């Protein structure tokens, strides 16, 4: 008997019919003798709908109140799923994050889980119940509901699996695993049977929204066996087939891994670029420019500082598009006066395209293949950043799909082992 966590995303619980299917699938696992904790998202479109209601009243709603509203989507899902399990003849109980409790910090709308007390859940499991817990939410030390950022139910599920020392966490979604790139953009994208934890971490951080990055971080830190698979298959398919389907996130490279140099192409559309021009090149300016932006809880991504000419340099970085106007405002208030920069320029319509692969460590020529491919498509590279296992470029947003398709082809990702 194993302790298993299932997570179902928005599409997977997008209608009453789908929720009934989830209940059938969960019932099948339970009947096979496993202890089951199920973590659903809100029904598809629901979180957006709830956030829009708030934004229809005020353009910049208070984040605490936003979390109060957005968290209700998952609360509906857990209740419906518990009822669907009762209809299947099972004992099931639903909990909101605060009832577990799943403790978080107070960074409303992007809170981090600090601790999960699994005792209540473990007791229910011992009594033979299926436990259904809201994804995406927790509670801070003052008792306020806090949400974990968009896509946060993945993180809830993996964190719960870690806290309960579950044997495996199954992330059920609307695609049947992790692909070489988003299969909705490149038809030829290929499903990976396995992906290393490091590659998954890079892909998630570079925009592959199939897993929220923090869920991958949890999986790595607590060595949670995590598998991504489809919820849209027959819920009564044989358990032995289902448990080996999809994509397994592995922690070691083994000889069964495909010998691919590049395992995937990730992209992030909603990026914005900000350039602070004519900055006096002296110690401390980077901090003076980026410090106030970071203090406003704005994540800074790619950064370039140019060679200085006549004691002046240009400083360019990227932020998420949602933070663009706030970041510009902060810079206009601080850097022109204090830092004595000449001007602040920006482009809110850029995207980041990245090639990822652990095989890059031992292969040269990846960057040149990437740059040649983009140049053949006439795509200008605005910024470049690299790590041991990835190369990212910033480009005009309108070329995102063209770049992803061209790179997917150039690295032969539609074939079984690339290069
Ligand atoms: P859920 O609601 O189940 O959490 P998401 O929409 O958050 O689902 O994530 C699944 C989606 O991620 C897929 O529908 C797919 O379009 C997208 N995606 C992006 N990159 C990849 C990738 N490399 N492999 C698989 N899916 C990807
Ligand atoms: N419902 C939340 C969202 O739409 C969390 C999730 O789906 O993972 O972002
Ligand atoms: Mg998701």
XYZ file of C-alpha atoms and ligand atoms in Angstrom, residues 7 9-10 41 150-154 173 209-212, ligand 3:
15
model
C -3.069 16.829 -8.496
C -5.401 21.055 -13.016
C -8.187 23.395 -14.111
C -7.161 23.469 -8.972
C -0.570 31.394 -10.795
C -0.215 27.689 -11.385
C 0.403 27.245 -7.656
C -1.625 24.049 -7.234
C 1.338 22.080 -8.596
C -3.101 17.737 -16.644
C 3.989 26.279 -17.491
C 3.327 22.532 -17.376
C 4.799 22.662 -13.834
C 5.079 25.727 -11.616
Mg -0.852 24.560 -14.107
